[in-house]
Amino acid sequence: MDYELNDVSVRINGEEILESISCTLQEGKWISIIGQTGAGKSTFAQVIKGLIPFYRGKYTHNRQPLPRDGKGKMKIVPQIGYVFQYPEHQIFESTVYKELTFAPKMKGESPERLEVALKMVMGQIGLSEKLLQENPFQLSGGLKRLVAIASVLIAEPELLILDEPTAGLDPVNRIALLKQLKAWQREKKRTVLFISHQLEDVAEYSDEVMIFKKGRLLAHLDANELFLQRTALMEQAGLPLPEPIQLLRMIEALSGRILEPASCREEDIMQQVRLAWQSRGLQNEG
Amino acid sequence: MLVFDQVDYHYRREHPVLQQLSFEIHQGEFISIIGGNGSGKSTLAKLMNGLLQPREGQVKLEHLNTLNPDDLGRIRERVGLVFQNPDDQFITTSVLDEVVFGLENLRVPRDEMAHRVNKALQAVHMEDYAKAMPHQLSGGQKQRVAIAAVVAMEPSIMIFDEATSMLDPQGRRDILDVMHTLHQQGLTIIHITHHMEEILSADRVLLLSKGEMAFDGPPSALFSSVSITEHQLTLPFAVRLHQALGINAPLCVDWKETITSLWTMS
């Protein structure tokens, strides 16, 4: 179930917002999208969902063009789930229960299957059953966000778009949510498009990273390759390196040695840094 | 001085949000407020400038009291609030109009208005964008305009309620720089955040947990006196680094300085 864009461009009010984007979103990958504000990240995600039309290029799903309406406009892609930047923009029901069961009910799910799905998704996201009868608009910002994510996940999307899903969440809830989403993505072999300014999270969870700059796709590459070998791309995009990578570079400069962590994840970097740190006295003596 | 005296607040009686909260904030302090989701941080911010009034106890700004309707106007002039989403705060069609709007409501004389607007836009480095429209600005720039609109009203206290959480790294850095500049100019800064790295440079940290004050003190003492994860928070990278490498040196805001000096000393 790959999604493929070929030379896609988007113009809004005469301004080129996305220019010649070509990429393949492979099944079962966690793909992070990074770039400065206004780089085109959210526009790209909305093109993928079919919310924004493109005036040039091709967009295919499993090599088939995406369905269009009678006027030739691309339709919204139903198998793609979209969690917007602001959860208030997608919540509309009067209770959390109604919000979460809206999509399965629309699909005609039986009450029994609906209850099973509801329980499962609440467990996956870490939402308490006590909240089911609460008004979602009266919840804290963080809880609203979890409700919005659960209401999308319950529809079992094959590709899930998360636009800044952790903004407003406290650190423990943020990490728990990302771990749960990662487990869901791996277990179900789904694709996740993760738009985030939290570069530490990008290094921690991504298989691949797409870097946008001024409406162009600067690079689309393996996360380890980006953060361990091609960090100049980050500078080119005007983005800082995640702190663990900055530490790695610093220790390499101080020790004069290239460190080779198993991945760009903090735990692997810390392991290498710790070894270099422990041997620093010996090295300086030598 | 801003004083909370045994403040209780609830939206629904059966769910207390803040309980028996007492503390003082002194002029010129830089305070970080942290806590898990639902711990009452934003409610606390709204109580500070009288958007909400305590159910029990009182909130006082010197001789003014948020329970007194006659004081509310003056309290809101002196305690400015900047929210998370810059788009929610932009109500006019240009940067200039946005900053002027609050001053017109305060009936500030024209001459003084021009002076205050220029000063406020300079404080956030947006003086070149006075004629720009909201859609021409990045998230960080919009947030700086929102700050300028508050600064122009010449408050003595500014509250930033997760004002950096929607911004890209550069936008975040810019807003933090603005906060520190305003602090150096004598304003009291109250910074509500989930970014633990951002609290290290504060004078004082208030940790809210289930509506109660779980810690009130300097950031350096926070990590040794409280189990952070029990309050839905994590250690900042600098502290994790100290622990991973067994560093006993005092916590420095910039961990790079610590690493360089310890490496060269060994």
mmCIF file with all atom_site columns, N, CA, C and O in Angstrom, chain A residues 36-37 85-86 134 167-173 197-198 240 243 246-247 250 254-255 266 274 277 280 284, chain B residues 12 36-37 85 139 162 166-169 194-195 232-234 237 240-241 244-245 255-256 260 262-263 266:
data_model
loop_
_atom_site.group_PDB
_atom_site.id
_atom_site.type_symbol
_atom_site.label_atom_id
_atom_site.label_alt_id
_atom_site.label_comp_id
_atom_site.label_asym_id
_atom_site.label_entity_id
_atom_site.label_seq_id
_atom_site.pdbx_PDB_ins_code
_atom_site.Cartn_x
_atom_site.Cartn_y
_atom_site.Cartn_z
_atom_site.occupancy
_atom_site.B_iso_or_equiv
_atom_site.pdbx_formal_charge
_atom_site.auth_seq_id
_atom_site.auth_comp_id
_atom_site.auth_asym_id
_atom_site.auth_atom_id
_atom_site.pdbx_PDB_model_num
ATOM 1   N N  . GLN A 1 36  ? 11.342  24.168 8.997  1.00 0.00 ? 36  GLN A N  1
ATOM 2   C CA . GLN A 1 36  ? 10.926  25.366 9.733  1.00 0.00 ? 36  GLN A CA 1
ATOM 3   C C  . GLN A 1 36  ? 9.443   25.643 9.484  1.00 0.00 ? 36  GLN A C  1
ATOM 4   O O  . GLN A 1 36  ? 8.862   25.103 8.529  1.00 0.00 ? 36  GLN A O  1
ATOM 5   N N  . THR A 1 37  ? 8.854   26.501 10.308 1.00 0.00 ? 37  THR A N  1
ATOM 6   C CA . THR A 1 37  ? 7.476   26.921 10.078 1.00 0.00 ? 37  THR A CA 1
ATOM 7   C C  . THR A 1 37  ? 7.371   27.501 8.674  1.00 0.00 ? 37  THR A C  1
ATOM 8   O O  . THR A 1 37  ? 8.248   28.251 8.244  1.00 0.00 ? 37  THR A O  1
ATOM 9   N N  . GLN A 1 85  ? -3.281  19.596 13.908 1.00 0.00 ? 85  GLN A N  1
ATOM 10  C CA . GLN A 1 85  ? -2.412  20.276 14.864 1.00 0.00 ? 85  GLN A CA 1
ATOM 11  C C  . GLN A 1 85  ? -3.195  20.711 16.114 1.00 0.00 ? 85  GLN A C  1
ATOM 12  O O  . GLN A 1 85  ? -2.699  20.639 17.218 1.00 0.00 ? 85  GLN A O  1
ATOM 13  N N  . TYR A 1 86  ? -4.416  21.175 15.904 1.00 0.00 ? 86  TYR A N  1
ATOM 14  C CA . TYR A 1 86  ? -5.235  21.629 17.033 1.00 0.00 ? 86  TYR A CA 1
ATOM 15  C C  . TYR A 1 86  ? -6.426  20.694 17.182 1.00 0.00 ? 86  TYR A C  1
ATOM 16  O O  . TYR A 1 86  ? -7.302  20.683 16.310 1.00 0.00 ? 86  TYR A O  1
ATOM 17  N N  . GLU A 1 134 ? -17.559 12.319 29.711 1.00 0.00 ? 134 GLU A N  1
ATOM 18  C CA . GLU A 1 134 ? -17.171 13.737 29.832 1.00 0.00 ? 134 GLU A CA 1
ATOM 19  C C  . GLU A 1 134 ? -17.393 14.468 28.505 1.00 0.00 ? 134 GLU A C  1
ATOM 20  O O  . GLU A 1 134 ? -17.350 13.855 27.431 1.00 0.00 ? 134 GLU A O  1
ATOM 21  N N  . ALA A 1 167 ? 2.168   18.364 21.034 1.00 0.00 ? 167 ALA A N  1
ATOM 22  C CA . ALA A 1 167 ? 2.193   19.731 21.576 1.00 0.00 ? 167 ALA A CA 1
ATOM 23  C C  . ALA A 1 167 ? 1.142   19.839 22.681 1.00 0.00 ? 167 ALA A C  1
ATOM 24  O O  . ALA A 1 167 ? 0.002   19.424 22.505 1.00 0.00 ? 167 ALA A O  1
ATOM 25  N N  . GLY A 1 168 ? 1.544   20.357 23.822 1.00 0.00 ? 168 GLY A N  1
ATOM 26  C CA . GLY A 1 168 ? 0.599   20.517 24.927 1.00 0.00 ? 168 GLY A CA 1
ATOM 27  C C  . GLY A 1 168 ? 0.545   19.313 25.854 1.00 0.00 ? 168 GLY A C  1
ATOM 28  O O  . GLY A 1 168 ? -0.099  19.371 26.897 1.00 0.00 ? 168 GLY A O  1
ATOM 29  N N  . LEU A 1 169 ? 1.211   18.223 25.486 1.00 0.00 ? 169 LEU A N  1
ATOM 30  C CA . LEU A 1 169 ? 1.226   17.060 26.390 1.00 0.00 ? 169 LEU A CA 1
ATOM 31  C C  . LEU A 1 169 ? 2.403   17.183 27.348 1.00 0.00 ? 169 LEU A C  1
ATOM 32  O O  . LEU A 1 169 ? 3.483   17.631 26.960 1.00 0.00 ? 169 LEU A O  1
ATOM 33  N N  . ASP A 1 170 ? 2.211   16.732 28.604 1.00 0.00 ? 170 ASP A N  1
ATOM 34  C CA . ASP A 1 170 ? 3.337   16.745 29.523 1.00 0.00 ? 170 ASP A CA 1
ATOM 35  C C  . ASP A 1 170 ? 4.327   15.658 29.090 1.00 0.00 ? 170 ASP A C  1
ATOM 36  O O  . ASP A 1 170 ? 3.976   14.754 28.329 1.00 0.00 ? 170 ASP A O  1
ATOM 37  N N  . PRO A 1 171 ? 5.596   15.750 29.545 1.00 0.00 ? 171 PRO A N  1
ATOM 38  C CA . PRO A 1 171 ? 6.620   14.838 29.017 1.00 0.00 ? 171 PRO A CA 1
ATOM 39  C C  . PRO A 1 171 ? 6.294   13.351 29.191 1.00 0.00 ? 171 PRO A C  1
ATOM 40  O O  . PRO A 1 171 ? 6.528   12.564 28.269 1.00 0.00 ? 171 PRO A O  1
ATOM 41  N N  . VAL A 1 172 ? 5.727   12.972 30.327 1.00 0.00 ? 172 VAL A N  1
ATOM 42  C CA . VAL A 1 172 ? 5.435   11.547 30.536 1.00 0.00 ? 172 VAL A CA 1
ATOM 43  C C  . VAL A 1 172 ? 4.334   11.091 29.578 1.00 0.00 ? 172 VAL A C  1
ATOM 44  O O  . VAL A 1 172 ? 4.441   10.033 28.938 1.00 0.00 ? 172 VAL A O  1
ATOM 45  N N  . ASN A 1 173 ? 3.282   11.894 29.438 1.00 0.00 ? 173 ASN A N  1
ATOM 46  C CA . ASN A 1 173 ? 2.217   11.550 28.489 1.00 0.00 ? 173 ASN A CA 1
ATOM 47  C C  . ASN A 1 173 ? 2.725   11.563 27.055 1.00 0.00 ? 173 ASN A C  1
ATOM 48  O O  . ASN A 1 173 ? 2.295   10.776 26.221 1.00 0.00 ? 173 ASN A O  1
ATOM 49  N N  . HIS A 1 197 ? 8.207   19.383 15.571 1.00 0.00 ? 197 HIS A N  1
ATOM 50  C CA . HIS A 1 197 ? 9.342   20.278 15.825 1.00 0.00 ? 197 HIS A CA 1
ATOM 51  C C  . HIS A 1 197 ? 10.240  19.700 16.913 1.00 0.00 ? 197 HIS A C  1
ATOM 52  O O  . HIS A 1 197 ? 11.274  20.276 17.231 1.00 0.00 ? 197 HIS A O  1
ATOM 53  N N  . GLN A 1 198 ? 9.815   18.600 17.523 1.00 0.00 ? 198 GLN A N  1
ATOM 54  C CA . GLN A 1 198 ? 10.594  17.981 18.607 1.00 0.00 ? 198 GLN A CA 1
ATOM 55  C C  . GLN A 1 198 ? 11.626  17.052 17.974 1.00 0.00 ? 198 GLN A C  1
ATOM 56  O O  . GLN A 1 198 ? 11.354  15.868 17.744 1.00 0.00 ? 198 GLN A O  1
ATOM 57  N N  . PRO A 1 240 ? 18.316  22.927 14.229 1.00 0.00 ? 240 PRO A N  1
ATOM 58  C CA . PRO A 1 240 ? 19.411  22.491 15.097 1.00 0.00 ? 240 PRO A CA 1
ATOM 59  C C  . PRO A 1 240 ? 19.448  20.965 15.166 1.00 0.00 ? 240 PRO A C  1
ATOM 60  O O  . PRO A 1 240 ? 18.460  20.299 14.836 1.00 0.00 ? 240 PRO A O  1
ATOM 61  N N  . GLU A 1 243 ? 19.769  17.277 20.851 1.00 0.00 ? 243 GLU A N  1
ATOM 62  C CA . GLU A 1 243 ? 20.841  17.410 21.855 1.00 0.00 ? 243 GLU A CA 1
ATOM 63  C C  . GLU A 1 243 ? 21.762  16.187 21.942 1.00 0.00 ? 243 GLU A C  1
ATOM 64  O O  . GLU A 1 243 ? 22.981  16.347 22.035 1.00 0.00 ? 243 GLU A O  1
ATOM 65  N N  . GLN A 1 246 ? 24.231  16.510 19.223 1.00 0.00 ? 246 GLN A N  1
ATOM 66  C CA . GLN A 1 246 ? 25.183  17.597 19.517 1.00 0.00 ? 246 GLN A CA 1
ATOM 67  C C  . GLN A 1 246 ? 26.259  17.085 20.481 1.00 0.00 ? 246 GLN A C  1
ATOM 68  O O  . GLN A 1 246 ? 27.441  17.386 20.336 1.00 0.00 ? 246 GLN A O  1
ATOM 69  N N  . LEU A 1 247 ? 25.824  16.312 21.467 1.00 0.00 ? 247 LEU A N  1
ATOM 70  C CA . LEU A 1 247 ? 26.773  15.750 22.445 1.00 0.00 ? 247 LEU A CA 1
ATOM 71  C C  . LEU A 1 247 ? 27.764  14.817 21.746 1.00 0.00 ? 247 LEU A C  1
ATOM 72  O O  . LEU A 1 247 ? 28.977  14.884 21.982 1.00 0.00 ? 247 LEU A O  1
ATOM 73  N N  . MET A 1 250 ? 30.275  16.693 19.892 1.00 0.00 ? 250 MET A N  1
ATOM 74  C CA . MET A 1 250 ? 31.193  17.382 20.791 1.00 0.00 ? 250 MET A CA 1
ATOM 75  C C  . MET A 1 250 ? 32.248  16.417 21.350 1.00 0.00 ? 250 MET A C  1
ATOM 76  O O  . MET A 1 250 ? 33.448  16.741 21.391 1.00 0.00 ? 250 MET A O  1
ATOM 77  N N  . LEU A 1 254 ? 36.282  16.511 20.950 1.00 0.00 ? 254 LEU A N  1
ATOM 78  C CA . LEU A 1 254 ? 37.190  16.535 22.109 1.00 0.00 ? 254 LEU A CA 1
ATOM 79  C C  . LEU A 1 254 ? 38.144  15.349 22.106 1.00 0.00 ? 254 LEU A C  1
ATOM 80  O O  . LEU A 1 254 ? 39.314  15.475 22.464 1.00 0.00 ? 254 LEU A O  1
ATOM 81  N N  . SER A 1 255 ? 37.623  14.177 21.694 1.00 0.00 ? 255 SER A N  1
ATOM 82  C CA . SER A 1 255 ? 38.462  12.977 21.762 1.00 0.00 ? 255 SER A CA 1
ATOM 83  C C  . SER A 1 255 ? 39.271  12.758 20.487 1.00 0.00 ? 255 SER A C  1
ATOM 84  O O  . SER A 1 255 ? 40.213  11.959 20.474 1.00 0.00 ? 255 SER A O  1
ATOM 85  N N  . GLU A 1 266 ? 18.855  8.108  21.678 1.00 0.00 ? 266 GLU A N  1
ATOM 86  C CA . GLU A 1 266 ? 19.646  8.643  22.801 1.00 0.00 ? 266 GLU A CA 1
ATOM 87  C C  . GLU A 1 266 ? 20.377  7.541  23.581 1.00 0.00 ? 266 GLU A C  1
ATOM 88  O O  . GLU A 1 266 ? 21.544  7.692  23.945 1.00 0.00 ? 266 GLU A O  1
ATOM 89  N N  . ARG A 1 274 ? 29.487  7.437  27.000 1.00 0.00 ? 274 ARG A N  1
ATOM 90  C CA . ARG A 1 274 ? 29.937  6.992  28.338 1.00 0.00 ? 274 ARG A CA 1
ATOM 91  C C  . ARG A 1 274 ? 31.318  6.312  28.224 1.00 0.00 ? 274 ARG A C  1
ATOM 92  O O  . ARG A 1 274 ? 32.215  6.576  29.019 1.00 0.00 ? 274 ARG A O  1
ATOM 93  N N  . TRP A 1 277 ? 33.896  8.909  27.575 1.00 0.00 ? 277 TRP A N  1
ATOM 94  C CA . TRP A 1 277 ? 34.047  9.740  28.785 1.00 0.00 ? 277 TRP A CA 1
ATOM 95  C C  . TRP A 1 277 ? 34.931  9.034  29.808 1.00 0.00 ? 277 TRP A C  1
ATOM 96  O O  . TRP A 1 277 ? 35.817  9.633  30.412 1.00 0.00 ? 277 TRP A O  1
ATOM 97  N N  . ARG A 1 280 ? 38.631  9.181  28.961 1.00 0.00 ? 280 ARG A N  1
ATOM 98  C CA . ARG A 1 280 ? 39.184  10.491 28.604 1.00 0.00 ? 280 ARG A CA 1
ATOM 99  C C  . ARG A 1 280 ? 40.478  10.795 29.348 1.00 0.00 ? 280 ARG A C  1
ATOM 100 O O  . ARG A 1 280 ? 41.409  11.328 28.777 1.00 0.00 ? 280 ARG A O  1
ATOM 101 N N  . ASN A 1 284 ? 44.045  11.584 27.588 1.00 0.00 ? 284 ASN A N  1
ATOM 102 C CA . ASN A 1 284 ? 44.761  12.846 27.786 1.00 0.00 ? 284 ASN A CA 1
ATOM 103 C C  . ASN A 1 284 ? 46.179  12.584 28.288 1.00 0.00 ? 284 ASN A C  1
ATOM 104 O O  . ASN A 1 284 ? 47.122  13.268 27.897 1.00 0.00 ? 284 ASN A O  1
ATOM 105 N N  . ARG B 2 12  ? -16.133 22.353 38.395 1.00 0.00 ? 12  ARG B N  1
ATOM 106 C CA . ARG B 2 12  ? -17.292 21.635 38.939 1.00 0.00 ? 12  ARG B CA 1
ATOM 107 C C  . ARG B 2 12  ? -16.927 21.240 40.369 1.00 0.00 ? 12  ARG B C  1
ATOM 108 O O  . ARG B 2 12  ? -15.812 20.770 40.622 1.00 0.00 ? 12  ARG B O  1
ATOM 109 N N  . GLY B 2 36  ? 2.057   18.201 35.311 1.00 0.00 ? 36  GLY B N  1
ATOM 110 C CA . GLY B 2 36  ? 1.462   17.328 34.298 1.00 0.00 ? 36  GLY B CA 1
ATOM 111 C C  . GLY B 2 36  ? 0.197   17.937 33.722 1.00 0.00 ? 36  GLY B C  1
ATOM 112 O O  . GLY B 2 36  ? -0.293  18.965 34.196 1.00 0.00 ? 36  GLY B O  1
ATOM 113 N N  . ASN B 2 37  ? -0.345  17.262 32.681 1.00 0.00 ? 37  ASN B N  1
ATOM 114 C CA . ASN B 2 37  ? -1.617  17.719 32.114 1.00 0.00 ? 37  ASN B CA 1
ATOM 115 C C  . ASN B 2 37  ? -2.697  17.661 33.186 1.00 0.00 ? 37  ASN B C  1
ATOM 116 O O  . ASN B 2 37  ? -2.792  16.691 33.933 1.00 0.00 ? 37  ASN B O  1
ATOM 117 N N  . ASN B 2 85  ? -1.439  29.213 21.231 1.00 0.00 ? 85  ASN B N  1
ATOM 118 C CA . ASN B 2 85  ? -1.617  29.265 19.786 1.00 0.00 ? 85  ASN B CA 1
ATOM 119 C C  . ASN B 2 85  ? -1.676  30.714 19.299 1.00 0.00 ? 85  ASN B C  1
ATOM 120 O O  . ASN B 2 85  ? -2.650  31.409 19.541 1.00 0.00 ? 85  ASN B O  1
ATOM 121 N N  . GLY B 2 139 ? 4.844   31.171 12.546 1.00 0.00 ? 139 GLY B N  1
ATOM 122 C CA . GLY B 2 139 ? 4.243   30.993 13.872 1.00 0.00 ? 139 GLY B CA 1
ATOM 123 C C  . GLY B 2 139 ? 4.991   31.774 14.940 1.00 0.00 ? 139 GLY B C  1
ATOM 124 O O  . GLY B 2 139 ? 4.392   32.425 15.805 1.00 0.00 ? 139 GLY B O  1
ATOM 125 N N  . GLU B 2 162 ? 2.484   28.189 27.936 1.00 0.00 ? 162 GLU B N  1
ATOM 126 C CA . GLU B 2 162 ? 2.970   27.267 26.891 1.00 0.00 ? 162 GLU B CA 1
ATOM 127 C C  . GLU B 2 162 ? 3.119   27.997 25.549 1.00 0.00 ? 162 GLU B C  1
ATOM 128 O O  . GLU B 2 162 ? 2.757   27.469 24.499 1.00 0.00 ? 162 GLU B O  1
ATOM 129 N N  . MET B 2 166 ? 4.022   25.440 20.218 1.00 0.00 ? 166 MET B N  1
ATOM 130 C CA . MET B 2 166 ? 3.651   25.169 18.826 1.00 0.00 ? 166 MET B CA 1
ATOM 131 C C  . MET B 2 166 ? 4.723   25.647 17.843 1.00 0.00 ? 166 MET B C  1
ATOM 132 O O  . MET B 2 166 ? 4.507   25.605 16.639 1.00 0.00 ? 166 MET B O  1
ATOM 133 N N  . LEU B 2 167 ? 5.843   26.114 18.347 1.00 0.00 ? 167 LEU B N  1
ATOM 134 C CA . LEU B 2 167 ? 6.808   26.781 17.465 1.00 0.00 ? 167 LEU B CA 1
ATOM 135 C C  . LEU B 2 167 ? 7.948   25.869 17.032 1.00 0.00 ? 167 LEU B C  1
ATOM 136 O O  . LEU B 2 167 ? 8.289   24.910 17.734 1.00 0.00 ? 167 LEU B O  1
ATOM 137 N N  . ASP B 2 168 ? 8.564   26.203 15.891 1.00 0.00 ? 168 ASP B N  1
ATOM 138 C CA . ASP B 2 168 ? 9.742   25.445 15.467 1.00 0.00 ? 168 ASP B CA 1
ATOM 139 C C  . ASP B 2 168 ? 10.930  25.871 16.349 1.00 0.00 ? 168 ASP B C  1
ATOM 140 O O  . ASP B 2 168 ? 10.830  26.841 17.112 1.00 0.00 ? 168 ASP B O  1
ATOM 141 N N  . PRO B 2 169 ? 12.056  25.114 16.279 1.00 0.00 ? 169 PRO B N  1
ATOM 142 C CA . PRO B 2 169 ? 13.153  25.393 17.218 1.00 0.00 ? 169 PRO B CA 1
ATOM 143 C C  . PRO B 2 169 ? 13.622  26.845 17.199 1.00 0.00 ? 169 PRO B C  1
ATOM 144 O O  . PRO B 2 169 ? 13.888  27.433 18.246 1.00 0.00 ? 169 PRO B O  1
ATOM 145 N N  . HIS B 2 194 ? 6.159   22.757 29.309 1.00 0.00 ? 194 HIS B N  1
ATOM 146 C CA . HIS B 2 194 ? 6.435   21.326 29.446 1.00 0.00 ? 194 HIS B CA 1
ATOM 147 C C  . HIS B 2 194 ? 7.868   21.016 29.010 1.00 0.00 ? 194 HIS B C  1
ATOM 148 O O  . HIS B 2 194 ? 8.303   19.877 29.104 1.00 0.00 ? 194 HIS B O  1
ATOM 149 N N  . HIS B 2 195 ? 8.545   22.031 28.466 1.00 0.00 ? 195 HIS B N  1
ATOM 150 C CA . HIS B 2 195 ? 9.932   21.813 28.030 1.00 0.00 ? 195 HIS B CA 1
ATOM 151 C C  . HIS B 2 195 ? 10.841  21.974 29.241 1.00 0.00 ? 195 HIS B C  1
ATOM 152 O O  . HIS B 2 195 ? 11.142  23.101 29.657 1.00 0.00 ? 195 HIS B O  1
ATOM 153 N N  . GLN B 2 232 ? 4.527   13.357 36.292 1.00 0.00 ? 232 GLN B N  1
ATOM 154 C CA . GLN B 2 232 ? 4.345   13.312 34.829 1.00 0.00 ? 232 GLN B CA 1
ATOM 155 C C  . GLN B 2 232 ? 5.361   14.172 34.068 1.00 0.00 ? 232 GLN B C  1
ATOM 156 O O  . GLN B 2 232 ? 5.072   14.697 33.003 1.00 0.00 ? 232 GLN B O  1
ATOM 157 N N  . LEU B 2 233 ? 6.540   14.333 34.674 1.00 0.00 ? 233 LEU B N  1
ATOM 158 C CA . LEU B 2 233 ? 7.586   15.125 34.012 1.00 0.00 ? 233 LEU B CA 1
ATOM 159 C C  . LEU B 2 233 ? 8.825   14.262 33.819 1.00 0.00 ? 233 LEU B C  1
ATOM 160 O O  . LEU B 2 233 ? 8.940   13.190 34.424 1.00 0.00 ? 233 LEU B O  1
ATOM 161 N N  . THR B 2 234 ? 9.743   14.719 32.985 1.00 0.00 ? 234 THR B N  1
ATOM 162 C CA . THR B 2 234 ? 10.996  13.987 32.802 1.00 0.00 ? 234 THR B CA 1
ATOM 163 C C  . THR B 2 234 ? 12.171  14.922 33.089 1.00 0.00 ? 234 THR B C  1
ATOM 164 O O  . THR B 2 234 ? 12.008  16.142 33.112 1.00 0.00 ? 234 THR B O  1
ATOM 165 N N  . PHE B 2 237 ? 17.650  17.194 29.467 1.00 0.00 ? 237 PHE B N  1
ATOM 166 C CA . PHE B 2 237 ? 18.805  16.486 28.916 1.00 0.00 ? 237 PHE B CA 1
ATOM 167 C C  . PHE B 2 237 ? 20.053  16.720 29.776 1.00 0.00 ? 237 PHE B C  1
ATOM 168 O O  . PHE B 2 237 ? 20.813  15.784 30.034 1.00 0.00 ? 237 PHE B O  1
ATOM 169 N N  . ARG B 2 240 ? 19.987  14.398 32.708 1.00 0.00 ? 240 ARG B N  1
ATOM 170 C CA . ARG B 2 240 ? 20.193  13.009 32.264 1.00 0.00 ? 240 ARG B CA 1
ATOM 171 C C  . ARG B 2 240 ? 21.665  12.778 31.952 1.00 0.00 ? 240 ARG B C  1
ATOM 172 O O  . ARG B 2 240 ? 22.238  11.730 32.266 1.00 0.00 ? 240 ARG B O  1
ATOM 173 N N  . LEU B 2 241 ? 22.286  13.780 31.353 1.00 0.00 ? 241 LEU B N  1
ATOM 174 C CA . LEU B 2 241 ? 23.698  13.682 30.989 1.00 0.00 ? 241 LEU B CA 1
ATOM 175 C C  . LEU B 2 241 ? 24.572  13.588 32.245 1.00 0.00 ? 241 LEU B C  1
ATOM 176 O O  . LEU B 2 241 ? 25.483  12.744 32.326 1.00 0.00 ? 241 LEU B O  1
ATOM 177 N N  . ALA B 2 244 ? 24.126  10.083 33.568 1.00 0.00 ? 244 ALA B N  1
ATOM 178 C CA . ALA B 2 244 ? 24.727  9.035  32.726 1.00 0.00 ? 244 ALA B CA 1
ATOM 179 C C  . ALA B 2 244 ? 26.240  9.010  32.856 1.00 0.00 ? 244 ALA B C  1
ATOM 180 O O  . ALA B 2 244 ? 26.865  7.955  32.809 1.00 0.00 ? 244 ALA B O  1
ATOM 181 N N  . LEU B 2 245 ? 26.850  10.196 33.005 1.00 0.00 ? 245 LEU B N  1
ATOM 182 C CA . LEU B 2 245 ? 28.318  10.256 33.054 1.00 0.00 ? 245 LEU B CA 1
ATOM 183 C C  . LEU B 2 245 ? 28.849  10.361 34.494 1.00 0.00 ? 245 LEU B C  1
ATOM 184 O O  . LEU B 2 245 ? 30.056  10.480 34.695 1.00 0.00 ? 245 LEU B O  1
ATOM 185 N N  . TRP B 2 255 ? 24.941  22.662 29.201 1.00 0.00 ? 255 TRP B N  1
ATOM 186 C CA . TRP B 2 255 ? 25.714  21.458 29.519 1.00 0.00 ? 255 TRP B CA 1
ATOM 187 C C  . TRP B 2 255 ? 27.027  21.387 28.752 1.00 0.00 ? 255 TRP B C  1
ATOM 188 O O  . TRP B 2 255 ? 27.968  20.716 29.172 1.00 0.00 ? 255 TRP B O  1
ATOM 189 N N  . LYS B 2 256 ? 27.103  22.108 27.616 1.00 0.00 ? 256 LYS B N  1
ATOM 190 C CA . LYS B 2 256 ? 28.331  22.041 26.799 1.00 0.00 ? 256 LYS B CA 1
ATOM 191 C C  . LYS B 2 256 ? 29.521  22.629 27.565 1.00 0.00 ? 256 LYS B C  1
ATOM 192 O O  . LYS B 2 256 ? 30.645  22.143 27.451 1.00 0.00 ? 256 LYS B O  1
ATOM 193 N N  . THR B 2 260 ? 32.948  20.506 28.327 1.00 0.00 ? 260 THR B N  1
ATOM 194 C CA . THR B 2 260 ? 34.249  20.998 27.853 1.00 0.00 ? 260 THR B CA 1
ATOM 195 C C  . THR B 2 260 ? 35.209  21.187 29.025 1.00 0.00 ? 260 THR B C  1
ATOM 196 O O  . THR B 2 260 ? 36.368  20.742 28.967 1.00 0.00 ? 260 THR B O  1
ATOM 197 N N  . LEU B 2 262 ? 35.168  19.855 32.077 1.00 0.00 ? 262 LEU B N  1
ATOM 198 C CA . LEU B 2 262 ? 35.563  18.606 32.742 1.00 0.00 ? 262 LEU B CA 1
ATOM 199 C C  . LEU B 2 262 ? 36.496  17.775 31.856 1.00 0.00 ? 262 LEU B C  1
ATOM 200 O O  . LEU B 2 262 ? 37.401  17.115 32.349 1.00 0.00 ? 262 LEU B O  1
ATOM 201 N N  . TRP B 2 263 ? 36.274  17.809 30.557 1.00 0.00 ? 263 TRP B N  1
ATOM 202 C CA . TRP B 2 263 ? 37.120  17.022 29.649 1.00 0.00 ? 263 TRP B CA 1
ATOM 203 C C  . TRP B 2 263 ? 38.550  17.578 29.669 1.00 0.00 ? 263 TRP B C  1
ATOM 204 O O  . TRP B 2 263 ? 39.522  16.830 29.761 1.00 0.00 ? 263 TRP B O  1
ATOM 205 N N  . SER B 2 266 ? 40.595  16.816 32.902 1.00 0.00 ? 266 SER B N  1
ATOM 206 C CA . SER B 2 266 ? 40.978  15.432 33.243 1.00 0.00 ? 266 SER B CA 1
ATOM 207 C C  . SER B 2 266 ? 42.358  15.089 32.702 1.00 0.00 ? 266 SER B C  1
ATOM 208 O O  . SER B 2 266 ? 42.838  15.703 31.777 1.00 0.00 ? 266 SER B O  1
#
